[in-house]
Coordinates of C-alpha atoms in Angstrom, one line a residue:
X1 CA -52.0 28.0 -47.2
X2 CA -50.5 24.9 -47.9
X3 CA -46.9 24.2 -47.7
X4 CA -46.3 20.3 -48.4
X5 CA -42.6 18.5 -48.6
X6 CA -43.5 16.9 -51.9
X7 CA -41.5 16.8 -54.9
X8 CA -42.6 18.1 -58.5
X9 CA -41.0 15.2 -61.4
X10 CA -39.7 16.9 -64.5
X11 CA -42.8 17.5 -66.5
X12 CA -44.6 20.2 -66.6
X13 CA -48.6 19.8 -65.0
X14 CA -51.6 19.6 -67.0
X15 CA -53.6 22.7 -67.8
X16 CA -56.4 21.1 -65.9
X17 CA -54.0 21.4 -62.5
X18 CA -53.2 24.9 -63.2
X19 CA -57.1 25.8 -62.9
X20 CA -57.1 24.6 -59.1
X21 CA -55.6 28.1 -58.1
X22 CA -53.9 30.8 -60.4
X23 CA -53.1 34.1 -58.8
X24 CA -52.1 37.2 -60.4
X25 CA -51.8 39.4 -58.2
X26 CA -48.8 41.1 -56.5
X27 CA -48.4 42.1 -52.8
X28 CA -48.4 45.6 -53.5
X29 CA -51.4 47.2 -52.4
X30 CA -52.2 43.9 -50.3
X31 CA -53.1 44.2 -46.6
X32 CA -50.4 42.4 -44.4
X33 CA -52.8 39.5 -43.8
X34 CA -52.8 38.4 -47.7
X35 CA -48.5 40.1 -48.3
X36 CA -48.0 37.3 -45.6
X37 CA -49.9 34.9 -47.7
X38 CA -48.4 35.2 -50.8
X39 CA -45.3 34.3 -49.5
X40 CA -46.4 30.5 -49.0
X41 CA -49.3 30.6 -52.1
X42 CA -46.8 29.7 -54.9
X43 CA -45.8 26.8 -52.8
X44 CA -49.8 25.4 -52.2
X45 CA -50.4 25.8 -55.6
X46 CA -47.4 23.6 -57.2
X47 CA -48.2 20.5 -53.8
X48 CA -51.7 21.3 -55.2
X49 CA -50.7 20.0 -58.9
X50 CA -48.4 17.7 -58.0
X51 CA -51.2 15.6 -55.5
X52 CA -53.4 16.0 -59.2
X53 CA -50.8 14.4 -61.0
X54 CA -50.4 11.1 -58.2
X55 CA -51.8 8.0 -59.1
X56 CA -53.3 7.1 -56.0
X57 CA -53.8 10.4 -53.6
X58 CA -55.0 8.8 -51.0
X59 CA -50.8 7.3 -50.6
X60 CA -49.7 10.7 -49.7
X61 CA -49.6 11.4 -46.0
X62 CA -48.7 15.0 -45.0
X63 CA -47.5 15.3 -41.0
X64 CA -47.7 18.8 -41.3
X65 CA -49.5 21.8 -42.4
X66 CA -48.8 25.5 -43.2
X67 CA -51.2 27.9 -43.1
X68 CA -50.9 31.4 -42.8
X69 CA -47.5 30.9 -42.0
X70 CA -48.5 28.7 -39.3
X71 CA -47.4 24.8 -39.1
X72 CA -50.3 22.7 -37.6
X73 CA -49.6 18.7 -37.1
X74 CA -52.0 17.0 -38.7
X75 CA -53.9 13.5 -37.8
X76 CA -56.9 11.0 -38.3
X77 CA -59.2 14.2 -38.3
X78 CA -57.4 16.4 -41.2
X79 CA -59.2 16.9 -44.3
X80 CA -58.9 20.0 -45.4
X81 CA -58.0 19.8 -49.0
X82 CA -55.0 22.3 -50.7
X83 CA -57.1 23.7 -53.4
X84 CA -59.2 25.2 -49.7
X85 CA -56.2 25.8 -47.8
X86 CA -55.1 27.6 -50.6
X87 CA -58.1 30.1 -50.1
X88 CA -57.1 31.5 -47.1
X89 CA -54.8 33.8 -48.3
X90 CA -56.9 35.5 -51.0
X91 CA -58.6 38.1 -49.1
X92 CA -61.7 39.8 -50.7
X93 CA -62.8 41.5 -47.8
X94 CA -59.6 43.9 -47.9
X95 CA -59.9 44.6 -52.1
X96 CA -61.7 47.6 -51.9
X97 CA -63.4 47.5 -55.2
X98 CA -64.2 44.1 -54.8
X99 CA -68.7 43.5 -54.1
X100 CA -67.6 41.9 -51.4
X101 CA -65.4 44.9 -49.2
X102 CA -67.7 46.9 -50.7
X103 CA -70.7 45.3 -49.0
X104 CA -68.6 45.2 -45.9
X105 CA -68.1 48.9 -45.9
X106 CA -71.5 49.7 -46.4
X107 CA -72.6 47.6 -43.6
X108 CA -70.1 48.8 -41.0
X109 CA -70.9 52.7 -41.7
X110 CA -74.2 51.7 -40.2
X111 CA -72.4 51.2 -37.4
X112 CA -70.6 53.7 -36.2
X113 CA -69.9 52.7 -32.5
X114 CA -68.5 49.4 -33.4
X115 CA -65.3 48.2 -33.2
X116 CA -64.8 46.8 -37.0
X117 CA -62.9 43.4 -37.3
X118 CA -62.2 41.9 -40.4
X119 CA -58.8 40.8 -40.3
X120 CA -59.1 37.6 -37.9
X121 CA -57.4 34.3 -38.7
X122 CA -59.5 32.0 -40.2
X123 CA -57.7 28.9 -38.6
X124 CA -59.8 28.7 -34.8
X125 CA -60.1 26.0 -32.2
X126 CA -62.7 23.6 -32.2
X127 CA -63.5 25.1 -28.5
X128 CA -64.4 28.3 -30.4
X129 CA -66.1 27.0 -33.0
X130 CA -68.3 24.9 -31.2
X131 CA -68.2 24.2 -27.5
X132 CA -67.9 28.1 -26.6
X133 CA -71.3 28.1 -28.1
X134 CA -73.1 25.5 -26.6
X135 CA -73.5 23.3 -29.7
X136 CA -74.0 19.7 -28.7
X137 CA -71.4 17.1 -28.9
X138 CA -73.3 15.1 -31.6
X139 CA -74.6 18.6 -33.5
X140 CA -73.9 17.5 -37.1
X141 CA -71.6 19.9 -37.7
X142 CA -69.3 19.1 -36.3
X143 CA -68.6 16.2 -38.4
X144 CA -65.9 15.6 -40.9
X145 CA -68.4 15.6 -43.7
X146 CA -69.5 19.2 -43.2
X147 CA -66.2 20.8 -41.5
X148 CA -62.7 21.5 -42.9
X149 CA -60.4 20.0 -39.8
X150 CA -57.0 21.1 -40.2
X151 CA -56.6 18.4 -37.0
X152 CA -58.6 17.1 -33.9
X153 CA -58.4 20.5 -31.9
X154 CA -58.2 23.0 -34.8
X155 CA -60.3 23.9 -37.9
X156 CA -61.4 26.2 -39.9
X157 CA -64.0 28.5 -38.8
X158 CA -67.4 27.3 -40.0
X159 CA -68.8 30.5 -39.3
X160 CA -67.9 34.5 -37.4
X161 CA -69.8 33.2 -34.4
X162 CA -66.3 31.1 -33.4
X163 CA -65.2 34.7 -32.3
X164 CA -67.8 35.9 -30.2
X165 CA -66.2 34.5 -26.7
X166 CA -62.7 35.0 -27.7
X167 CA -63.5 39.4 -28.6
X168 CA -65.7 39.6 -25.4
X169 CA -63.1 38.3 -23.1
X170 CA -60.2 40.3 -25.0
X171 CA -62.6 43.3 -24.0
X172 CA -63.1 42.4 -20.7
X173 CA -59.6 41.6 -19.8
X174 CA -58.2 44.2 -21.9
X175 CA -56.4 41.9 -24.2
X176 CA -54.7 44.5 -26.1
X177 CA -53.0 41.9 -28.9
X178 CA -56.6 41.3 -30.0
X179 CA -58.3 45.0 -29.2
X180 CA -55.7 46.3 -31.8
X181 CA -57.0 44.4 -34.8
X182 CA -60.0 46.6 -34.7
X183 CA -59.9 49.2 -37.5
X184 CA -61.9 51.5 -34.7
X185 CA -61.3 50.4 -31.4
X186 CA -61.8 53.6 -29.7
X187 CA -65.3 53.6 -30.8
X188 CA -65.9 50.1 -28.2
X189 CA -62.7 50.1 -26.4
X190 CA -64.2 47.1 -24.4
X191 CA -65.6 45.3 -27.0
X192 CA -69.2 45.9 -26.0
X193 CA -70.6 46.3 -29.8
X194 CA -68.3 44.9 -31.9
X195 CA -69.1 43.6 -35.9
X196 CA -66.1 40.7 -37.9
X197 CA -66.7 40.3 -41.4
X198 CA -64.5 36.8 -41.8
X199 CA -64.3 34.2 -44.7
X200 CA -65.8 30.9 -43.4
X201 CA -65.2 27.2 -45.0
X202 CA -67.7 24.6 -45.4
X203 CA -67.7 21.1 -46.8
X204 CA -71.2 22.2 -49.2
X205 CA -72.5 20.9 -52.6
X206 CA -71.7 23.0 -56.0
X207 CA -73.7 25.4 -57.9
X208 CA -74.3 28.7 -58.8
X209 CA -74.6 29.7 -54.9
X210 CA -72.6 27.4 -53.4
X211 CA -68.9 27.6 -52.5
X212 CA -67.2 26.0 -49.6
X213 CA -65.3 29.3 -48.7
X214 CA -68.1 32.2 -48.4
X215 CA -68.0 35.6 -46.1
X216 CA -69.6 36.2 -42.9
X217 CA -70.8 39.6 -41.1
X218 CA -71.2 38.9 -37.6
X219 CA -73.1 41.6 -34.8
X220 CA -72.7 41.6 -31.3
X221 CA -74.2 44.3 -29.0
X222 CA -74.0 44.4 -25.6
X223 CA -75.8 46.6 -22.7
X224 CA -74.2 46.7 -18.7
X225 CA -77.7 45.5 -16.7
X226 CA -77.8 48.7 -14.7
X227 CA -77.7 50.8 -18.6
X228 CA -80.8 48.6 -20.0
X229 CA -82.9 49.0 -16.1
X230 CA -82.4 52.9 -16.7
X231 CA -83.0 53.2 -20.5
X232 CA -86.1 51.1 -19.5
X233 CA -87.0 53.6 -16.7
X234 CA -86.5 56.8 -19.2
X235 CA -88.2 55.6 -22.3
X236 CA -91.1 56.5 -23.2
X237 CA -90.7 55.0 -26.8
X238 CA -89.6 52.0 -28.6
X239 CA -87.6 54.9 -30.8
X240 CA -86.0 56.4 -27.9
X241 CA -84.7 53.5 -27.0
X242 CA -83.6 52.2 -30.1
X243 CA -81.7 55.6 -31.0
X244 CA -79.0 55.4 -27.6
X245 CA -77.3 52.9 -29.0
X246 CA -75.0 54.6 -31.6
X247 CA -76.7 52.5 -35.0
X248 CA -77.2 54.9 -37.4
X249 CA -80.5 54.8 -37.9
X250 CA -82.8 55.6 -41.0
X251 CA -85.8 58.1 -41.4
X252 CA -87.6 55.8 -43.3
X253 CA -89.3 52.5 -41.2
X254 CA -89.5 49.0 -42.5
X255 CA -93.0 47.7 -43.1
X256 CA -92.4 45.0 -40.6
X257 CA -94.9 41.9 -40.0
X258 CA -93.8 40.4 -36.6
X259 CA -96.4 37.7 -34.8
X260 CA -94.0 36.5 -33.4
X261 CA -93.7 36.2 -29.7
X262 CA -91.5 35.0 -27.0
X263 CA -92.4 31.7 -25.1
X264 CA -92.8 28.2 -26.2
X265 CA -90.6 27.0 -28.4
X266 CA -88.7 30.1 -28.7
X267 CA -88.1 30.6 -25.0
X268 CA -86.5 33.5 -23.0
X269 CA -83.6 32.5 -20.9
X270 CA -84.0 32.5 -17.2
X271 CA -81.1 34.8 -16.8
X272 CA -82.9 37.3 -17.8
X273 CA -86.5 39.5 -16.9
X274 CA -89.1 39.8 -19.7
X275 CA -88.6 43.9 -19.2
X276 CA -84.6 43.2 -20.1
X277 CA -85.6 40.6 -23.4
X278 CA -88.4 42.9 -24.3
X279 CA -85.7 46.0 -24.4
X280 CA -83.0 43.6 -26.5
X281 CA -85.8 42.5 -28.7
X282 CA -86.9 45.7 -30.0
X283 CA -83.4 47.4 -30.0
X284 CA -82.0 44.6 -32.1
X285 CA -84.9 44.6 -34.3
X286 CA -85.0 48.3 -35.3
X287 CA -81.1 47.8 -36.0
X288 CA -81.6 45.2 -38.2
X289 CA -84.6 47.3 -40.0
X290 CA -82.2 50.1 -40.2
X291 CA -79.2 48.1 -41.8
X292 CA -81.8 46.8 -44.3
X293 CA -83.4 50.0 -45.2
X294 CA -80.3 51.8 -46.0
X295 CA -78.5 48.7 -48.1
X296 CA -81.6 47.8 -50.2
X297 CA -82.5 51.9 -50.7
X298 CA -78.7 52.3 -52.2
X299 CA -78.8 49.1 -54.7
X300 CA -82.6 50.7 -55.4
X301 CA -81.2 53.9 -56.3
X302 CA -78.5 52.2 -58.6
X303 CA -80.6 49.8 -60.2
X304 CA -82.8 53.4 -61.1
X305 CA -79.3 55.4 -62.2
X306 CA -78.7 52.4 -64.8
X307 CA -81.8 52.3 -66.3
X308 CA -82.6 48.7 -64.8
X309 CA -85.6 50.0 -63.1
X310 CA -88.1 53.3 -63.6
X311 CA -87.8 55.8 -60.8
X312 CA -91.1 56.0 -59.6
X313 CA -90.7 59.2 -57.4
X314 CA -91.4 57.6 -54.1
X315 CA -89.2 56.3 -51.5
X316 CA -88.8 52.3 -51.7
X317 CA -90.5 50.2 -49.5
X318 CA -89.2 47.3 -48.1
X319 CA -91.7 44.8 -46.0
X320 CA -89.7 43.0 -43.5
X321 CA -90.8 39.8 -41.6
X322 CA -89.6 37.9 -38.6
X323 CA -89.7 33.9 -38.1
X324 CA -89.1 32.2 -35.2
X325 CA -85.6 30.5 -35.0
X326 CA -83.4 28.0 -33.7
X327 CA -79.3 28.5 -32.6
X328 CA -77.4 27.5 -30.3
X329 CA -75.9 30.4 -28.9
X330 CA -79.3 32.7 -28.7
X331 CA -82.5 32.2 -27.2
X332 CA -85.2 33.9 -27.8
X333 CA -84.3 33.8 -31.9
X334 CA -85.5 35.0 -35.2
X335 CA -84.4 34.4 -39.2
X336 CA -85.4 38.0 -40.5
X337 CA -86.6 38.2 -44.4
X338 CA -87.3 40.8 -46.8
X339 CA -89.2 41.5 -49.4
X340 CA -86.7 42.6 -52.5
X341 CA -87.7 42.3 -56.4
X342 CA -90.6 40.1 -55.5
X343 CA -89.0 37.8 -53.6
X344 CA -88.8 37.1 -49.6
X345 CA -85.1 36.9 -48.8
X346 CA -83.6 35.4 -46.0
X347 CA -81.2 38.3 -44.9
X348 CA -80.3 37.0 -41.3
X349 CA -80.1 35.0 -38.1
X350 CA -80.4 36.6 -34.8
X351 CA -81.4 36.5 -31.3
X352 CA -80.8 37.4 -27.4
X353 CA -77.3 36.0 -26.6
X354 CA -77.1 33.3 -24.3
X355 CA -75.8 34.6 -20.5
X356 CA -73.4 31.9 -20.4
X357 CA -71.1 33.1 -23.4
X358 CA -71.3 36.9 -21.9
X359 CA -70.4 34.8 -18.2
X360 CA -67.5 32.9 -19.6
X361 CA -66.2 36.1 -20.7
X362 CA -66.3 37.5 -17.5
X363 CA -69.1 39.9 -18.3
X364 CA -71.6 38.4 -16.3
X365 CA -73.2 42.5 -15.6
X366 CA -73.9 42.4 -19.4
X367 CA -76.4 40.9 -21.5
X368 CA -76.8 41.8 -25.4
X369 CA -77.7 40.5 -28.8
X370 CA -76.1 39.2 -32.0
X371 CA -76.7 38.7 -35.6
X372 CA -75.0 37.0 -38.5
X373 CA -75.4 36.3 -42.5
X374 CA -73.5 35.3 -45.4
X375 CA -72.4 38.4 -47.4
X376 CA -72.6 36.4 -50.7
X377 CA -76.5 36.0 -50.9
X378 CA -76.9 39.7 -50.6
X379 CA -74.2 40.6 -52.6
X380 CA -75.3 38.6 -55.4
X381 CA -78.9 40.1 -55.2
X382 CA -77.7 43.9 -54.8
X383 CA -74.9 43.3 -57.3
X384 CA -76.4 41.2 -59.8
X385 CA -73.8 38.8 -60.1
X386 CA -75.2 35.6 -61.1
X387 CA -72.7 32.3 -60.3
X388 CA -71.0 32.4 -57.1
X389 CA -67.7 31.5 -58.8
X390 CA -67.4 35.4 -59.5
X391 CA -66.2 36.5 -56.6
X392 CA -63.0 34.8 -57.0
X393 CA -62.3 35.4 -59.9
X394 CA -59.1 37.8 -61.0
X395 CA -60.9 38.3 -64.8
X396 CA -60.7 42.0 -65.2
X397 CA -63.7 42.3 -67.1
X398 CA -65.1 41.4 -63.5
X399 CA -63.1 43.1 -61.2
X400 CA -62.9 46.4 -63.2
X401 CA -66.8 46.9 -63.2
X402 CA -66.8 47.8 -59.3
X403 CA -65.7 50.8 -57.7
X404 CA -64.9 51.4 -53.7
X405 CA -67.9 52.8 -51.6
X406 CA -70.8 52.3 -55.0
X407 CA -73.5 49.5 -55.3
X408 CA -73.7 49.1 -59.4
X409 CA -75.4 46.0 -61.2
X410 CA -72.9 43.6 -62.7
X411 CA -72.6 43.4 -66.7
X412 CA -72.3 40.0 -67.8
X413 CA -69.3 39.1 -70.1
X414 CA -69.9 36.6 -72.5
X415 CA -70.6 32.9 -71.4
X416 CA -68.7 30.0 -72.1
X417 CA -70.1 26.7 -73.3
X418 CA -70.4 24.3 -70.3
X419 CA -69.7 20.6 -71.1
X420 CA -71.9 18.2 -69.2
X421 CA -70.4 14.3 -67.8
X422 CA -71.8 11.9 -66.6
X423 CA -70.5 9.7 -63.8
X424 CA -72.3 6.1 -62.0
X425 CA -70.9 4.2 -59.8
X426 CA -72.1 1.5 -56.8
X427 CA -71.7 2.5 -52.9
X428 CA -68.6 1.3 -51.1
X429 CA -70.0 -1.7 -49.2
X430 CA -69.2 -0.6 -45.5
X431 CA -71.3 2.4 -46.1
X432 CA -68.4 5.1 -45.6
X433 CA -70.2 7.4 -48.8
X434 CA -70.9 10.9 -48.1
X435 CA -72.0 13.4 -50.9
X436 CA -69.8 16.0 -49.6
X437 CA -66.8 13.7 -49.9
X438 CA -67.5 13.9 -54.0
X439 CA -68.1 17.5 -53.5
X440 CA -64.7 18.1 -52.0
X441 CA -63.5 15.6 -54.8
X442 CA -64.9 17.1 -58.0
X443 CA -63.9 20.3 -56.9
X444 CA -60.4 19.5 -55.3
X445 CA -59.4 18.0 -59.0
X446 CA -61.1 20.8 -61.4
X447 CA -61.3 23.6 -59.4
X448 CA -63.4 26.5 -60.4
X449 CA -64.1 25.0 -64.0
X450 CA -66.8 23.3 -61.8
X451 CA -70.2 24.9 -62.6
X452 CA -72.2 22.8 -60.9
X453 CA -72.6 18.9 -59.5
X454 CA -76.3 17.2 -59.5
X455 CA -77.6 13.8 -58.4
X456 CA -79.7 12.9 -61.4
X457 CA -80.2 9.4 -60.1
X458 CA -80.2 6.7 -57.3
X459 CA -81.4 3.3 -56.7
X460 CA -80.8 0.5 -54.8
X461 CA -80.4 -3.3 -56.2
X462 CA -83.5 -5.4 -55.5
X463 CA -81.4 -8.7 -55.3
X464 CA -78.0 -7.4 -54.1
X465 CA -78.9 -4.5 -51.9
X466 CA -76.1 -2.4 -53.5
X467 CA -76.6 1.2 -53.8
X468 CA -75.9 3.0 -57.2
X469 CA -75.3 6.9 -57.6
X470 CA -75.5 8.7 -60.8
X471 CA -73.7 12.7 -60.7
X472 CA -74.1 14.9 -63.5
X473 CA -70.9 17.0 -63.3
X474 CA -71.0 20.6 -65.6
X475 CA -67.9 22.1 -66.4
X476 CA -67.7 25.6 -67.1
X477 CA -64.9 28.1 -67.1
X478 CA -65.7 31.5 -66.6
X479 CA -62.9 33.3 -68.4
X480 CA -62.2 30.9 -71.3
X481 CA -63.5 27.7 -74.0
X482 CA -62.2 24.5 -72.5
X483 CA -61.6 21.9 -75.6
X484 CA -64.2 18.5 -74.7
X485 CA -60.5 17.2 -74.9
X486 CA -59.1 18.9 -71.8
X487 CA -62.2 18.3 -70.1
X488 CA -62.4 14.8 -70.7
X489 CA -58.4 14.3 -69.1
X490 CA -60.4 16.4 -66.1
X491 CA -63.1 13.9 -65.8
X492 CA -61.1 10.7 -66.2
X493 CA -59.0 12.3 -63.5
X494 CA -62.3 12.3 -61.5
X495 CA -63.3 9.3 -62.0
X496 CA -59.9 7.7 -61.2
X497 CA -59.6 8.9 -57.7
X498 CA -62.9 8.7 -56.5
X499 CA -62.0 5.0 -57.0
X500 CA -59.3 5.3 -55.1
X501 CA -60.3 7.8 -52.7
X502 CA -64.0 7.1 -52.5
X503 CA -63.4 3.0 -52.5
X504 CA -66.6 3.0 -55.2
X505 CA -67.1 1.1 -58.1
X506 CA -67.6 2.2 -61.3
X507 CA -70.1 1.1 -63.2

């Protein structure tokens, strides 16, 4: 959260300001991570208005900032907004009848033998987010136009991954500050199978399924070398060697199409023997089949119990593919997708893990796999929820619709007119423009009564050179009617500091 030295004049903000972030609720009931939060929220929310009310934003320095109850100096690399910072206290992952803790749950009963973290700061080095995983110094994400830097060294974690080397080596080193965050930690006391469901931030566009804070489930299972050259030696099935690995597994089998095949330009790593990827590979696989099965059978069952869909008698089917890949941090890799409702969806990324995170973690004996995927996408599907702007919302006539533990579809309260403006302007001249610095803008000043933001058109001046942008911006709230009024103090509010911010020019 954001704590800024800044001082509030005697009038009261505009309603607009208020919208950035409102909480209602109490500590009580709140897990320490978000009682600690809401200690500091009251005081992001009020720097949050005031930088709305300022003339010129871009005037206000701040040396410092305070999140989580943590004061980080800031520099030339900070960006990371207070209507974002203010975010991190908000916690979905611990409201139990929230789609999102619910998924969670779900997903960490099918494994049983993994240590459970979902209580990890969200604030991370840029070591961990990046160079612990190999990504390149010039990988585009690093850059300030897709990642929120709280400064040069720190950030907010793009993505679960950023903990991968930091819960192997607690495990290895028996780091017992970090082991105990585990809600089971007796179930990998070293941290060999381990799963974090984390909020992540990035700098994205807006629209019904983007947000620039979203939730991450991240996998990691790891085998000693000795283990994997015995199971090999035992097995006389891919299903026997699938079942030692304490996944609960499922009686019914994925139709899977898989032509892929490792080599080329999905490569195993040297480190490893074809008999060791080949065991990984098909462990991982079935475990992803598995999770699958058992989530998509669930939201079948309760789309049948609501009337949504006849119950044919038979048990679903679920056809499940598997796509070559590309990360940093896994080789051989694979996007898997399944066919849901019709549609192929893209339900993760995985792959062997490279030997030098598991070597850095002093676990050289051990190799393993991971996974990761945004919870969002597959919430929205299983829960029906239809803008992405839900999930934070405090409405009750969204929050009370969910219960802990049940997958039920999502009832749609009635919609609010959106109100559609228009904004043009020409490039700075230097070429600084990024369409995620409007992004961050548009949503920085209006908040969640953002529905969506569109490029509807671009040209470039045939005797000048100049570059013109034209944004269609659609205001929506999603509890209430905004007056064309209020939205139009919004938009002038918009347009003013991407002037001053932005260095365009309006046209």
């Amino acid at each position: 959260m954001l704590a800024a030295t800044l001082l509030l004049g005697p009038r009261s903000p505009p309603a607009h300001s208020l919208l950035i972030c409102t909480f209602s609720r109490g500590t009580q009931g709140l897990s320490r991570h978000a009682a600690r939060a809401c200690a500091v929220r009251a005081r992001a929310s009020l720097s949050t208005s005031c930088i709305s009310r300022q003339n010129a934003a871009s005037d206000i320095r701040l040396k410092t900032l305070d999140v989580l109850g943590t004061t980080y100096t800031t520099d030339g690399w900070t960006n990371a907004p207070p209507a974002i910072l203010a975010k991190t206290g908000r916690d979905l992952l611990h409201q139990p009848s929230h789609p999102l803790a619910i998924l969670k749950e779900l997903i960490f009963k099918e494994f049983p033998t993994f240590a459970h973290y979902d209580s990890l700061s969200p604030v991370v080095s840029t070591y961990q987010n990046f160079d612990s995983l190999g990504f390149a110094p010039d990988h585009p994400g690093r850059s300030k136009t897709d990642t929120y830097y709280v400064n040069q060294s720190t950030l907010l974690r793009t993505h679960t991954s950023a903990h991968q080397l930091q819960l192997l080596a607690a495990g290895s080193q028996g780091e017992h500050n970090v082991l105990v965050q585990a809600k089971n930690s007796a179930a990998a006391p070293g941290n060999e199978r381990f799963l974090v469901a984390a909020d992540v931030y990035r700098r994205d566009e807006i629209d019904a399924s983007h947000y620039p804070v979203f939730h991450q489930m991240e996998g990691v299972c790891t085998f000693s070398r000795d283990e994997v050259r015995d199971k090999i030696c035992r097995a006389t099935t891919a299903e026997r060697d699938s079942k030692t690995d304490g996944v609960s597994h499922s009686d019914q089998v994925a139709q899977m199409v898989d032509a892929t095949v490792v080599g080329g330009d999905n490569p195993m790593q040297s480190a490893h023997s074809a008999e060791e990827v080949a065991f990984l590979v098909r462990n991982m696989k079935q475990a992803m089949n598995d999770m699958v099965v058992q989530i998509l059978t669930k939201a079948v069952a309760a789309q049948q119990s609501s009337g949504e869909v006849s119950a044919s008698g038979n048990q679903p089917q679920f056809p499940v593919r598997w796509i070559d890949a590309y990360f940093p941090f896994t080789s051989p890799s694979w996007e898997m997708e399944v066919l849901f409702q019709g549609e192929w969806l893209e339900i993760c990324g995985c792959g062997v893990m490279k030997q030098e995170i598991l070597n850095q973690a002093g676990m050289p004996d051990r190799i393993g796999w991971a996974f990761g995927f945004g919870l969002e996408r597959l919430a929205m599907l299983l829960f029906g929820v239809h803008d992405i702007r839900l999930f934070w919302s405090s409405d009750s006539r969204f929050v009370g619709q969910f219960s802990p533990g049940r997958i039920n579809s999502f009832r749609p309260f009635s919609r609010h007119p959106s109100c559609a403006k228009d904004v043009s302007f020409w490039l700075p001249a230097e070429g600084t423009f990024h369409e995620n610095d409007i992004m961050d803008l548009v949503r920085e000043t209006a908040g969640d009564l953002v529905e969506g933001v569109k490029l509807i058109d671009s040209f470039t001046h045939p005797k000048t050179g100049k570059g013109s942008r034209c944004y269609r911006i659609n205001y929506c709230s999603m509890d209430r009617n905004v007056t064309n009024e209020e939205i139009n103090g919004v938009q002038e509010l918009v347009r003013k500091r991407m002037v001053e911010q932005l260095g365009v020019t309006l046209r």
